[in-house]
Tab-separated table of C-alpha atoms and ligand atoms in Angstrom:
chain	number	residue	atom	x	y	z
A	15	MET	CA	-81.617	81.318	31.064
A	16	ASP	CA	-81.713	77.305	32.432
A	17	SER	CA	-80.212	74.709	31.325
A	18	ILE	CA	-82.753	72.995	28.352
A	19	TRP	CA	-83.466	69.896	30.096
A	20	ILE	CA	-84.796	71.356	33.490
A	21	GLU	CA	-88.400	72.343	32.824
A	22	GLY	CA	-90.757	73.956	35.557
A	23	GLY	CA	-94.431	73.603	36.071
A	24	GLN	CA	-94.026	70.571	37.981
A	25	ALA	CA	-95.462	70.907	41.894
A	26	ALA	CA	-92.143	70.464	43.761
A	27	GLY	CA	-92.831	67.424	46.254
A	28	GLU	CA	-93.780	67.616	50.110
A	29	CYS	CA	-90.201	68.291	52.194
A	30	LEU	CA	-89.046	65.889	55.012
A	31	ARG	CA	-91.603	66.570	58.349
A	32	GLY	CA	-90.380	64.115	61.370
A	33	ASP	CA	-89.215	61.051	62.063
A	34	VAL	CA	-89.336	57.994	59.157
A	35	GLU	CA	-87.632	54.871	59.151
A	36	ALA	CA	-85.616	52.667	56.217
A	37	ASP	CA	-82.951	49.913	55.381
A	38	VAL	CA	-82.234	52.897	52.901
A	39	ALA	CA	-81.914	56.782	53.498
A	40	VAL	CA	-80.178	58.164	49.790
A	41	VAL	CA	-79.577	62.045	49.992
A	42	GLY	CA	-79.943	62.910	46.677
A	43	ALA	CA	-82.009	62.738	43.934
A	44	GLY	CA	-79.855	62.531	40.424
A	45	ILE	CA	-79.268	60.291	38.533
A	46	THR	CA	-77.374	58.224	41.456
A	47	GLY	CA	-80.630	58.530	43.635
A	48	VAL	CA	-82.428	57.463	41.222
A	49	ALA	CA	-81.000	54.884	39.759
A	50	ALA	CA	-79.786	53.704	43.314
A	51	ALA	CA	-83.402	54.022	44.615
A	52	LEU	CA	-85.255	52.195	41.698
A	53	ARG	CA	-82.820	48.976	42.465
A	54	LEU	CA	-83.432	49.143	45.932
A	55	ALA	CA	-86.862	49.129	45.263
A	56	ALA	CA	-87.078	46.514	43.500
A	57	ALA	CA	-85.038	44.075	45.359
A	58	GLY	CA	-87.719	44.975	48.775
A	59	ARG	CA	-85.902	47.434	50.274
A	60	ARG	CA	-87.638	50.228	51.855
A	61	VAL	CA	-85.900	53.574	50.970
A	62	VAL	CA	-86.317	57.116	51.856
A	63	VAL	CA	-85.415	59.329	48.927
A	64	LEU	CA	-84.040	63.672	49.844
A	65	ASP	CA	-83.156	66.323	47.968
A	66	ALA	CA	-81.696	69.713	48.835
A	67	ARG	CA	-83.971	70.739	45.469
A	68	ARG	CA	-85.742	69.656	42.874
A	69	ALA	CA	-85.089	66.478	42.119
A	70	GLY	CA	-82.569	66.120	39.035
A	71	ALA	CA	-82.695	69.827	38.823
A	72	GLY	CA	-78.603	69.584	40.284
A	73	ASN	CA	-75.929	68.422	38.053
A	74	THR	CA	-78.062	66.086	36.478
A	75	GLY	CA	-80.150	68.527	35.098
A	76	ARG	CA	-77.172	70.351	33.660
A	77	SER	CA	-75.214	68.135	32.332
A	78	THR	CA	-75.008	67.528	28.566
A	79	GLY	CA	-76.996	64.351	28.801
A	80	ASN	CA	-74.411	62.058	26.723
A	81	LEU	CA	-74.451	58.178	27.359
A	82	TYR	CA	-70.935	56.264	26.962
A	83	ALA	CA	-69.284	53.202	27.396
A	84	THR	CA	-65.870	55.460	26.777
A	85	VAL	CA	-65.129	57.915	29.653
A	86	SER	CA	-64.086	61.413	28.484
A	87	SER	CA	-60.072	62.148	29.863
A	88	GLY	CA	-59.635	58.598	27.583
A	89	LEU	CA	-59.397	54.809	27.704
A	90	ALA	CA	-55.480	55.728	26.389
A	91	LYS	CA	-55.253	57.154	30.415
A	92	LEU	CA	-57.240	54.850	31.604
A	93	ARG	CA	-55.661	51.584	30.064
A	94	GLY	CA	-52.274	53.896	31.901
A	95	LYS	CA	-53.838	53.510	35.192
A	96	TRP	CA	-55.315	50.282	35.488
A	97	ASN	CA	-53.678	47.157	33.621
A	98	ASP	CA	-56.630	45.950	30.635
A	99	ALA	CA	-59.280	43.222	33.353
A	100	ASP	CA	-59.792	46.216	35.301
A	101	ALA	CA	-60.523	48.936	32.765
A	102	THR	CA	-62.419	46.361	30.461
A	103	LEU	CA	-64.739	45.720	33.780
A	104	ALA	CA	-65.249	49.520	34.341
A	105	VAL	CA	-66.149	49.877	30.400
A	106	VAL	CA	-68.591	47.101	30.115
A	107	ALA	CA	-70.122	47.902	33.845
A	108	ARG	CA	-70.511	52.131	31.399
A	109	ALA	CA	-71.993	49.923	28.540
A	110	ARG	CA	-73.903	47.986	31.579
A	111	ALA	CA	-75.478	50.751	32.841
A	112	ILE	CA	-76.636	52.786	29.385
A	113	ASP	CA	-78.754	49.669	29.104
A	114	TRP	CA	-80.360	49.588	32.250
A	115	ILE	CA	-81.371	53.371	31.891
A	116	GLU	CA	-82.584	52.458	28.384
A	117	GLN	CA	-84.355	49.377	29.410
A	118	THR	CA	-85.317	51.619	32.795
A	119	ALA	CA	-86.956	54.205	30.488
A	120	ARG	CA	-88.906	52.048	28.682
A	121	GLU	CA	-90.476	49.857	30.935
A	122	LEU	CA	-91.298	52.863	33.518
A	123	GLY	CA	-92.394	54.706	30.441
A	124	ILE	CA	-89.793	57.870	30.795
A	125	ASP	CA	-90.975	59.746	27.399
A	126	CYS	CA	-86.866	61.099	27.353
A	127	ALA	CA	-86.147	61.134	24.274
A	128	PHE	CA	-83.337	58.714	25.063
A	129	ARG	CA	-81.514	57.420	20.972
A	130	ARG	CA	-79.127	55.338	20.614
A	131	VAL	CA	-76.251	57.487	18.634
A	132	PRO	CA	-72.331	57.009	17.372
A	133	LEU	CA	-70.239	59.544	19.560
A	134	HIS	CA	-67.410	61.031	16.629
A	135	GLN	CA	-63.718	61.276	19.116
A	136	CYS	CA	-62.392	64.178	16.121
A	137	VAL	CA	-59.337	66.241	16.059
A	138	LEU	CA	-59.511	70.056	13.431
A	139	ASP	CA	-56.649	70.538	13.052
A	140	GLY	CA	-54.200	68.042	11.692
A	141	ALA	CA	-50.855	69.864	13.275
A	142	SER	CA	-52.753	69.337	16.462
A	143	GLN	CA	-50.545	66.594	19.242
A	144	GLU	CA	-53.971	66.025	19.654
A	145	LEU	CA	-54.632	63.671	17.180
A	146	GLY	CA	-52.028	60.818	18.445
A	147	MET	CA	-53.714	60.772	21.099
A	148	LEU	CA	-56.425	60.801	18.624
A	149	ARG	CA	-54.659	57.646	17.606
A	150	ASP	CA	-54.096	56.341	20.717
A	151	GLU	CA	-57.765	56.383	21.802
A	152	HIS	CA	-58.863	54.918	19.152
A	153	GLU	CA	-55.835	51.912	19.608
A	154	ALA	CA	-57.407	51.806	23.511
A	155	ALA	CA	-60.712	52.183	22.459
A	156	ARG	CA	-60.222	48.488	20.343
A	157	ALA	CA	-57.719	46.212	22.886
A	158	LEU	CA	-60.938	47.171	25.077
A	159	GLY	CA	-63.323	45.371	23.398
A	160	LEU	CA	-65.262	48.256	21.798
A	161	GLY	CA	-66.302	48.002	18.076
A	162	ALA	CA	-64.145	52.031	17.452
A	163	ALA	CA	-63.765	53.159	13.754
A	164	TRP	CA	-61.479	55.318	12.576
A	165	GLY	CA	-62.410	58.183	9.463
A	166	GLN	CA	-61.820	61.431	8.068
A	167	GLN	CA	-65.864	62.393	8.231
A	168	VAL	CA	-68.231	63.043	10.795
A	169	ASP	CA	-71.075	61.972	8.982
A	170	GLY	CA	-73.761	64.228	8.512
A	171	TRP	CA	-72.007	67.836	10.937
A	172	PRO	CA	-70.789	70.303	8.702
A	173	LEU	CA	-67.507	69.435	10.236
A	174	ARG	CA	-63.706	69.439	8.303
A	175	PRO	CA	-61.949	66.537	11.014
A	176	ALA	CA	-58.282	65.734	10.192
A	177	ALA	CA	-59.617	62.308	11.685
A	178	VAL	CA	-62.522	60.698	13.310
A	179	HIS	CA	-62.502	58.549	16.375
A	180	THR	CA	-65.909	56.985	16.031
A	181	LEU	CA	-67.761	54.628	18.958
A	182	PRO	CA	-71.578	52.812	17.382
A	183	GLY	CA	-73.458	52.497	19.842
A	184	GLN	CA	-74.079	54.319	21.886
A	185	ALA	CA	-76.297	56.970	23.287
A	186	HIS	CA	-77.798	60.311	24.401
A	187	PHE	CA	-81.724	61.269	26.557
A	188	ASN	CA	-83.196	64.052	28.840
A	189	PRO	CA	-81.510	63.318	31.858
A	190	TRP	CA	-84.261	65.751	33.784
A	191	ARG	CA	-86.900	63.407	32.026
A	192	PHE	CA	-85.243	60.665	33.007
A	193	VAL	CA	-84.765	61.146	36.898
A	194	SER	CA	-88.921	63.083	37.029
A	195	GLY	CA	-89.721	60.624	35.658
A	196	ALA	CA	-88.137	57.605	37.581
A	197	VAL	CA	-89.225	59.848	40.858
A	198	ALA	CA	-93.105	59.255	39.769
A	199	ALA	CA	-92.067	56.152	39.482
A	200	LEU	CA	-91.042	55.794	42.649
A	201	ARG	CA	-93.891	57.136	44.502
A	202	ARG	CA	-96.464	55.360	42.507
A	203	GLN	CA	-94.109	51.802	44.247
A	204	GLY	CA	-95.099	53.893	47.687
A	205	VAL	CA	-90.977	55.168	48.405
A	206	PRO	CA	-91.000	58.887	49.050
A	207	VAL	CA	-89.698	61.530	47.122
A	208	TYR	CA	-88.932	63.882	49.425
A	209	GLU	CA	-88.310	67.831	47.972
A	210	HIS	CA	-86.800	70.339	49.124
A	211	SER	CA	-85.250	68.834	51.895
A	212	ARG	CA	-82.181	69.054	52.389
A	213	VAL	CA	-79.524	67.675	54.637
A	214	ILE	CA	-78.113	69.507	57.614
A	215	ASP	CA	-75.783	66.933	60.187
A	216	ILE	CA	-75.732	63.360	59.390
A	217	ASP	CA	-75.009	60.507	61.911
A	218	ALA	CA	-72.270	58.423	60.498
A	219	ASP	CA	-72.136	55.176	63.133
A	220	ALA	CA	-76.095	55.857	64.153
A	221	GLY	CA	-76.990	56.043	60.675
A	222	VAL	CA	-79.367	59.335	61.108
A	223	VAL	CA	-79.991	61.884	58.074
A	224	THR	CA	-81.015	64.966	59.358
A	225	THR	CA	-82.931	67.992	57.719
A	226	PRO	CA	-84.512	70.945	59.147
A	227	GLU	CA	-87.989	69.756	59.722
A	228	GLY	CA	-87.375	65.972	60.216
A	229	ARG	CA	-84.923	62.992	60.977
A	230	VAL	CA	-84.188	59.221	58.689
A	231	ARG	CA	-82.639	56.139	60.860
A	232	ALA	CA	-81.694	53.803	58.199
A	233	GLY	CA	-79.501	51.087	57.579
A	234	HIS	CA	-77.481	52.508	55.285
A	235	VAL	CA	-77.104	56.313	54.070
A	236	LEU	CA	-76.277	56.655	50.295
A	237	LEU	CA	-74.694	60.051	49.874
A	238	ALA	CA	-75.853	60.919	45.896
A	239	THR	CA	-75.040	64.412	46.689
A	240	HIS	CA	-71.791	64.821	43.692
A	241	THR	CA	-69.156	65.072	46.167
A	242	PRO	CA	-69.669	63.165	50.261
A	243	MET	CA	-71.626	65.915	52.591
A	244	GLY	CA	-69.727	67.546	55.306
A	245	ILE	CA	-65.999	66.100	56.164
A	246	ASN	CA	-64.744	63.481	54.446
A	247	LEU	CA	-61.148	62.129	52.967
A	248	LEU	CA	-62.116	61.762	49.579
A	249	GLN	CA	-62.269	65.338	49.343
A	250	THR	CA	-58.353	66.012	48.813
A	251	LYS	CA	-58.435	63.142	46.506
A	252	MET	CA	-60.324	65.286	43.789
A	253	GLU	CA	-60.216	67.827	41.339
A	254	VAL	CA	-63.491	70.449	41.029
A	255	TYR	CA	-63.916	71.773	37.936
A	256	ARG	CA	-66.920	73.753	36.346
A	257	GLU	CA	-67.654	73.172	32.570
A	258	TYR	CA	-70.378	75.660	30.491
A	259	GLY	CA	-73.331	74.707	27.853
A	260	VAL	CA	-75.289	76.288	26.083
A	261	ALA	CA	-77.959	75.561	23.804
A	262	ALA	CA	-79.600	77.054	19.986
A	263	PRO	CA	-82.213	75.766	17.873
A	264	LEU	CA	-81.231	74.602	14.818
A	265	GLU	CA	-83.187	75.947	11.524
A	266	GLY	CA	-83.525	72.659	9.415
A	267	ARG	CA	-82.790	69.269	9.268
A	268	GLY	CA	-79.182	70.252	11.111
A	269	PRO	CA	-76.877	67.793	11.889
A	270	SER	CA	-77.259	63.907	11.857
A	271	ASP	CA	-78.403	63.086	15.162
A	272	ALA	CA	-75.147	61.835	17.406
A	273	SER	CA	-72.774	63.281	20.168
A	274	VAL	CA	-69.730	64.782	19.117
A	275	TRP	CA	-66.263	65.796	21.003
A	276	VAL	CA	-64.078	68.046	19.233
A	277	ARG	CA	-60.705	67.059	20.745
A	278	ASP	CA	-58.859	70.255	20.110
A	279	GLY	CA	-60.884	72.813	21.580
A	280	LYS	CA	-62.571	70.628	24.216
A	281	TRP	CA	-66.278	70.906	22.909
A	282	SER	CA	-68.401	68.298	23.588
A	283	LEU	CA	-71.201	68.905	21.311
A	284	ARG	CA	-74.692	66.933	20.396
A	285	THR	CA	-77.939	66.957	18.890
A	286	HIS	CA	-81.533	66.871	21.028
A	287	GLU	CA	-84.760	66.658	19.807
A	288	ALA	CA	-88.265	66.948	21.663
A	289	ASP	CA	-91.859	67.745	20.542
A	290	GLY	CA	-91.063	68.293	16.847
A	291	LEU	CA	-88.272	70.645	17.190
A	292	ARG	CA	-84.442	70.065	17.265
A	293	TRP	CA	-81.246	71.495	18.999
A	294	LEU	CA	-76.902	72.033	19.047
A	295	VAL	CA	-75.622	71.434	22.003
A	296	ILE	CA	-72.323	72.926	22.904
A	297	VAL	CA	-70.830	72.228	26.466
A	298	GLY	CA	-67.401	72.757	27.150
A	299	GLY	CA	-64.996	75.859	28.986
A	300	LYS	CA	-63.635	73.807	31.792
A	301	HIS	CA	-62.546	75.560	34.461
A	302	LYS	CA	-60.904	74.255	37.818
A	303	THR	CA	-63.970	76.008	40.373
A	304	GLY	CA	-63.085	79.075	42.319
A	305	GLU	CA	-60.876	80.126	39.283
A	306	GLY	CA	-63.045	81.132	36.472
A	307	GLY	CA	-62.564	84.567	37.543
A	308	GLU	CA	-64.928	87.607	36.944
A	309	ARG	CA	-65.084	87.152	33.124
A	310	GLY	CA	-68.970	86.909	33.234
A	311	ASP	CA	-70.634	86.189	30.559
A	312	GLY	CA	-67.097	85.272	28.472
A	313	TRP	CA	-67.459	81.763	30.086
A	314	TYR	CA	-71.032	81.390	28.054
A	315	ASP	CA	-70.031	83.766	24.365
A	316	ALA	CA	-66.501	81.798	24.148
A	317	LEU	CA	-69.068	78.527	23.228
A	318	ARG	CA	-71.808	81.103	21.365
A	319	ALA	CA	-69.211	81.946	18.587
A	320	TRP	CA	-67.373	78.845	18.716
A	321	GLY	CA	-71.535	77.212	17.051
A	322	ARG	CA	-71.527	79.928	15.415
A	323	GLU	CA	-68.209	80.195	13.256
A	324	HIS	CA	-68.526	76.476	13.195
A	325	LEU	CA	-72.075	75.481	12.861
A	326	GLY	CA	-73.904	78.578	11.894
A	327	LEU	CA	-75.638	78.874	15.249
A	328	ARG	CA	-77.728	81.705	15.477
A	329	GLY	CA	-80.990	82.625	18.671
A	330	TYR	CA	-78.942	80.881	21.016
A	331	SER	CA	-81.857	80.366	23.353
A	332	HIS	CA	-80.274	78.579	26.986
A	333	ALA	CA	-77.296	78.709	28.692
A	334	TRP	CA	-75.675	76.524	32.077
A	335	SER	CA	-73.074	75.346	34.213
A	336	ALA	CA	-72.650	72.331	36.000
A	337	GLN	CA	-69.884	71.176	38.293
A	338	GLN	CA	-68.043	67.858	38.579
A	339	TYR	CA	-65.636	65.830	40.981
A	340	ALA	CA	-62.471	64.041	39.318
A	341	SER	CA	-61.455	60.721	40.884
A	342	ALA	CA	-57.418	60.984	41.362
A	343	ASP	CA	-57.459	57.639	39.999
A	344	GLY	CA	-59.734	57.986	36.507
A	345	LEU	CA	-62.202	55.969	38.115
A	346	PRO	CA	-65.472	57.132	40.231
A	347	TYR	CA	-65.156	56.151	44.328
A	348	ILE	CA	-68.381	54.227	44.894
A	349	GLY	CA	-68.654	52.071	48.016
A	350	ARG	CA	-68.423	51.816	51.442
A	351	SER	CA	-66.747	55.235	53.072
A	352	GLY	CA	-65.290	54.260	56.035
A	353	HIS	CA	-67.148	56.307	57.996
A	354	GLY	CA	-70.594	53.915	59.931
A	355	ARG	CA	-73.379	52.683	57.407
A	356	VAL	CA	-72.646	55.880	55.088
A	357	LEU	CA	-71.923	54.821	51.403
A	358	VAL	CA	-70.260	57.706	48.738
A	359	ALA	CA	-71.055	57.488	44.848
A	360	THR	CA	-68.674	60.549	43.612
A	361	GLY	CA	-65.295	61.051	41.749
A	362	MET	CA	-67.201	60.540	38.558
A	363	GLY	CA	-65.472	63.286	36.871
A	364	ALA	CA	-67.814	64.838	33.420
A	365	ASP	CA	-69.280	61.493	33.022
A	366	GLY	CA	-71.283	61.149	35.640
A	367	LEU	CA	-74.307	60.535	34.742
A	368	VAL	CA	-73.280	56.587	33.050
A	369	TRP	CA	-70.945	55.788	36.545
A	370	GLY	CA	-74.160	57.183	38.768
A	371	ALA	CA	-76.629	54.245	37.155
A	372	VAL	CA	-73.461	52.188	37.675
A	373	ALA	CA	-73.592	53.101	41.270
A	374	GLY	CA	-76.881	51.973	41.811
A	375	GLU	CA	-75.919	48.490	40.314
A	376	VAL	CA	-73.034	48.260	42.796
A	377	VAL	CA	-74.678	49.961	46.110
A	378	ASP	CA	-77.997	47.218	45.292
A	379	THR	CA	-75.026	44.652	45.684
A	380	LEU	CA	-72.852	46.015	48.441
A	381	VAL	CA	-76.815	46.195	50.611
A	382	ARG	CA	-76.891	43.045	50.439
A	383	GLY	CA	-74.496	41.784	52.786
A	384	PRO	CA	-70.742	41.969	53.428
A	385	GLU	CA	-70.240	39.515	50.969
A	386	GLY	CA	-71.345	42.766	48.257
A	387	ASP	CA	-67.213	43.445	48.986
A	388	ASP	CA	-66.373	40.998	46.976
A	389	ASP	CA	-68.261	41.864	43.717
A	390	PRO	CA	-65.992	42.432	41.287
A	391	LEU	CA	-66.640	46.038	40.429
A	392	ALA	CA	-66.998	46.918	44.108
A	393	ARG	CA	-63.914	46.197	45.223
A	394	LEU	CA	-62.272	47.393	41.867
A	395	LEU	CA	-64.398	50.705	42.222
A	396	THR	CA	-64.708	51.261	46.484
A	397	PRO	CA	-63.390	54.490	47.578
A	398	ARG	CA	-60.841	52.064	50.546
A	399	ARG	CA	-58.920	52.032	47.871
A	400	LEU	CA	-55.831	52.376	47.630
A	401	ALA	CA	-53.997	53.620	44.171
A	402	PRO	CA	-50.966	55.379	45.971
A	403	LEU	CA	-49.533	55.037	42.280
A	404	LYS	CA	-52.143	55.670	40.389
A	405	SER	CA	-52.782	58.753	42.408
A	406	ALA	CA	-50.245	59.981	43.796
A	407	LYS	CA	-49.573	62.821	40.620
A	408	SER	CA	-52.951	64.066	40.973
A	409	THR	CA	-53.363	63.951	44.290
A	410	LEU	CA	-50.228	66.179	45.218
A	411	LYS	CA	-51.507	68.416	42.658
A	412	GLU	CA	-54.796	69.058	44.103
A	413	ASN	CA	-53.702	69.249	47.513
A	414	ALA	CA	-51.051	71.837	46.317
A	415	THR	CA	-53.405	73.710	44.748
A	416	VAL	CA	-55.900	73.161	48.518
A	417	ALA	CA	-53.205	75.214	50.367
A	418	ARG	CA	-52.435	77.808	47.380
A	419	HIS	CA	-55.672	78.350	48.630
A	420	MET	CA	-55.812	78.140	52.192
A	421	LEU	CA	-52.584	80.447	52.497
A	422	GLY	CA	-52.840	82.740	49.500
A	423	ASP	CA	-56.066	83.493	49.385
A	424	ARG	CA	-55.414	85.337	52.614
A	425	ILE	CA	-53.031	86.875	52.201
A	426	GLU	CA	-53.752	88.699	48.312
A	427	ALA	CA	-57.125	89.615	50.299
A	428	ARG	CA	-55.278	91.559	52.951
A	429	ARG	CA	-53.541	93.286	50.855
A	430	ASP	CA	-55.841	94.538	48.031
A	431	ASP	CA	-57.778	98.453	48.673
A	432	ALA	CA	-60.964	98.068	46.949
A	433	GLY	CA	-63.420	99.907	48.280
A	434	PRO	CA	-67.280	99.356	48.122
A	435	ASP	CA	-66.651	101.223	44.451
A	436	ASP	CA	-64.879	99.043	42.944
A	437	VAL	CA	-67.902	96.085	43.296
A	438	PRO	CA	-70.424	96.325	40.558
A	439	ARG	CA	-74.111	96.424	39.836
A	440	GLY	CA	-74.691	92.137	39.424
A	441	GLY	CA	-70.744	92.039	40.431
A	442	GLY	CA	-69.083	90.861	43.850
A	443	ARG	CA	-65.370	91.129	45.134
A	444	LEU	CA	-64.009	90.486	48.728
A	445	LEU	CA	-63.567	93.406	49.743
A	446	LYS	CA	-61.281	94.891	52.930
A	447	ILE	CA	-64.044	96.392	55.499
A	448	ASP	CA	-62.709	97.807	58.922
A	449	GLY	CA	-59.695	95.980	58.449
A	450	GLU	CA	-61.715	92.305	58.207
A	451	VAL	CA	-62.077	90.582	54.357
A	452	ARG	CA	-65.795	90.810	53.590
A	453	ALA	CA	-67.866	88.783	50.971
A	454	VAL	CA	-69.206	91.537	49.107
A	455	HIS	CA	-72.140	91.502	46.240
A	456	ARG	CA	-74.056	94.502	44.557
A	457	THR	CA	-76.986	93.309	43.554
A	458	GLU	CA	-78.194	95.209	40.321
A	459	GLY	CA	-80.765	97.460	42.517
A	460	GLY	CA	-77.308	98.506	44.536
A	461	GLU	CA	-77.728	97.493	47.669
A	462	LEU	CA	-74.287	95.444	48.702
A	463	ILE	CA	-75.106	92.449	50.675
A	464	ALA	CA	-71.327	91.877	52.657
A	465	LEU	CA	-70.938	88.243	54.193
A	466	SER	CA	-68.290	86.279	55.128
A	467	PRO	CA	-65.947	84.345	52.711
A	468	VAL	CA	-65.367	81.483	55.087
A	469	CYS	CA	-66.071	78.405	53.868
A	470	PRO	CA	-67.812	76.594	56.936
A	471	HIS	CA	-66.328	73.791	55.512
A	472	MET	CA	-62.904	73.751	55.470
A	473	LYS	CA	-61.863	77.407	56.312
A	474	CYS	CA	-60.636	78.408	52.826
A	475	TYR	CA	-62.083	81.573	50.890
A	476	VAL	CA	-64.688	82.068	48.511
A	477	LYS	CA	-64.423	83.558	45.116
A	478	TRP	CA	-66.985	85.586	43.264
A	479	ASN	CA	-67.844	83.108	40.234
A	480	GLY	CA	-68.434	85.932	37.583
A	481	ALA	CA	-70.883	83.536	35.651
A	482	ASP	CA	-73.118	82.151	37.568
A	483	GLY	CA	-73.211	84.717	39.904
A	484	THR	CA	-71.815	82.518	43.286
A	485	TRP	CA	-69.928	81.929	45.850
A	486	ASP	CA	-67.753	78.981	45.121
A	487	CYS	CA	-64.724	77.388	47.145
A	488	PRO	CA	-61.628	76.553	45.157
A	489	CYS	CA	-61.037	74.134	48.039
A	490	HIS	CA	-63.342	71.260	47.582
A	491	GLY	CA	-66.411	73.017	45.532
A	492	SER	CA	-69.170	74.586	48.089
A	493	ARG	CA	-71.156	77.012	46.475
A	494	PHE	CA	-73.200	79.261	47.593
A	495	ASP	CA	-76.017	82.652	46.605
A	496	VAL	CA	-75.513	85.920	46.790
A	497	GLU	CA	-77.186	85.363	49.795
A	498	GLY	CA	-75.090	83.068	51.110
A	499	ARG	CA	-77.136	79.801	50.851
A	500	VAL	CA	-75.806	76.940	49.792
A	501	ILE	CA	-76.652	75.392	47.024
A	502	GLU	CA	-73.829	73.033	46.860
A	503	GLY	CA	-70.308	71.082	47.424
A	504	PRO	CA	-69.961	69.433	50.493
A	505	SER	CA	-70.523	72.336	53.201
A	506	LEU	CA	-73.324	71.350	55.770
A	507	GLU	CA	-73.914	74.678	56.633
A	508	ASP	CA	-74.463	78.767	54.366
A	509	LEU	CA	-72.154	81.413	54.682
A	510	GLN	CA	-72.368	83.690	57.390
A	511	ARG	CA	-74.809	86.983	56.826
A	512	LEU	CA	-73.052	89.845	58.187
A	513	GLY	CA	-74.508	92.779	56.469
B	6	FES	FE1	-64.301	73.291	51.410
B	6	FES	FE2	-64.685	74.942	51.531
B	6	FES	S1	-65.719	72.954	49.966
B	6	FES	S2	-62.556	74.148	52.455
């Protein structure tokens, strides 16, 4: 089972072969990459887009497809870290980005099921401490100029909430269809979008991006890769999470079109309609990357069980997971990275679809020239910002987590006396073999595949992800398949195969 959004059937684009030149090389063809590429191309820039796999098949194609001006960590928290003028600037930029997605889909004729819907945030248990937090959230939304309503019902849904905070006029869409349509439009405009072109090296000073079979030399390099590739100081400021999604077809009409966040339980729900069918999507089960354990399908089962109990869902047809990089101060890092010609767009947390579209605007502003750095939105989101008071707690906590994994995981692996018989079919485990620690996976056919457990990025040990059948690095989120190939994250290299 895979994401409800990602469709097969379309021919993949060509991979990059040979040397090309561009004003801007965009690495990553998710929403961030295509939003930037569309704006840059419209401004007359020569743009080249590269993606390691299929355009949109990374975290964009595994998102909720929800579009909202608020932020999922909460406006009340945002106001606690930033003044109201800055928080308003962020919220207004997000609302403008939703308008841009709507307008772009209409102008390019992209059939991405874009719909304006309300976003309901609710608390089911009246005794939950989330109730007071929901009230704070409602007040924060109103203070920042978002028209918000307070009530006790999620209209058209079979939920019995204690309280509901509603933002009207938000939206949802099919993110894969939007990106696929945008890529087709870019190609029609003469912008090359190379797929299956994994970047293996970046020369930040020269502006040269290298793939296995080609190179792009560019005035600017935008890393629209969710997290910067290679080693970047920003990685020490971000927490990395995984989250799960399931979808089930609805019998009959089902709930009315909306996005719903159930705050006590941390479930994100939405309807989706395509090709005459209606679906219910549930996303939740968030945990730090590398700390999900060997739970196998357990994360998905929890979502399915909640949907059965509360919404009467049956016959789940899709299941998928995605990764998030959360910044330390509640706003993403978008702009010049401090490394040569490289621009980054990262730290978007669970709100990456809208921040990705915002990044397109900011990158377009910055590429126009040095005066772009004075743009208020670019100044707010710059990765060079120093916000020690806003981010100190989170940064310290995350660096302690990385230190714990760097040292503790090594000690733990050396103490473990498990042997090959302890690795089940389809499972994985760190084992000591001839005194050396190995990351060992047993295929469904019974074959053992041994890899080095050392993540090439900064040498943490990877951990088995039982839900997705991958090796995940708990330090900065690099992920590898059972053969050791990089799936995502900052690592530019694969895990070493040892048997
Ligand atoms: Fe940084 Fe693995 S992702 S050490």
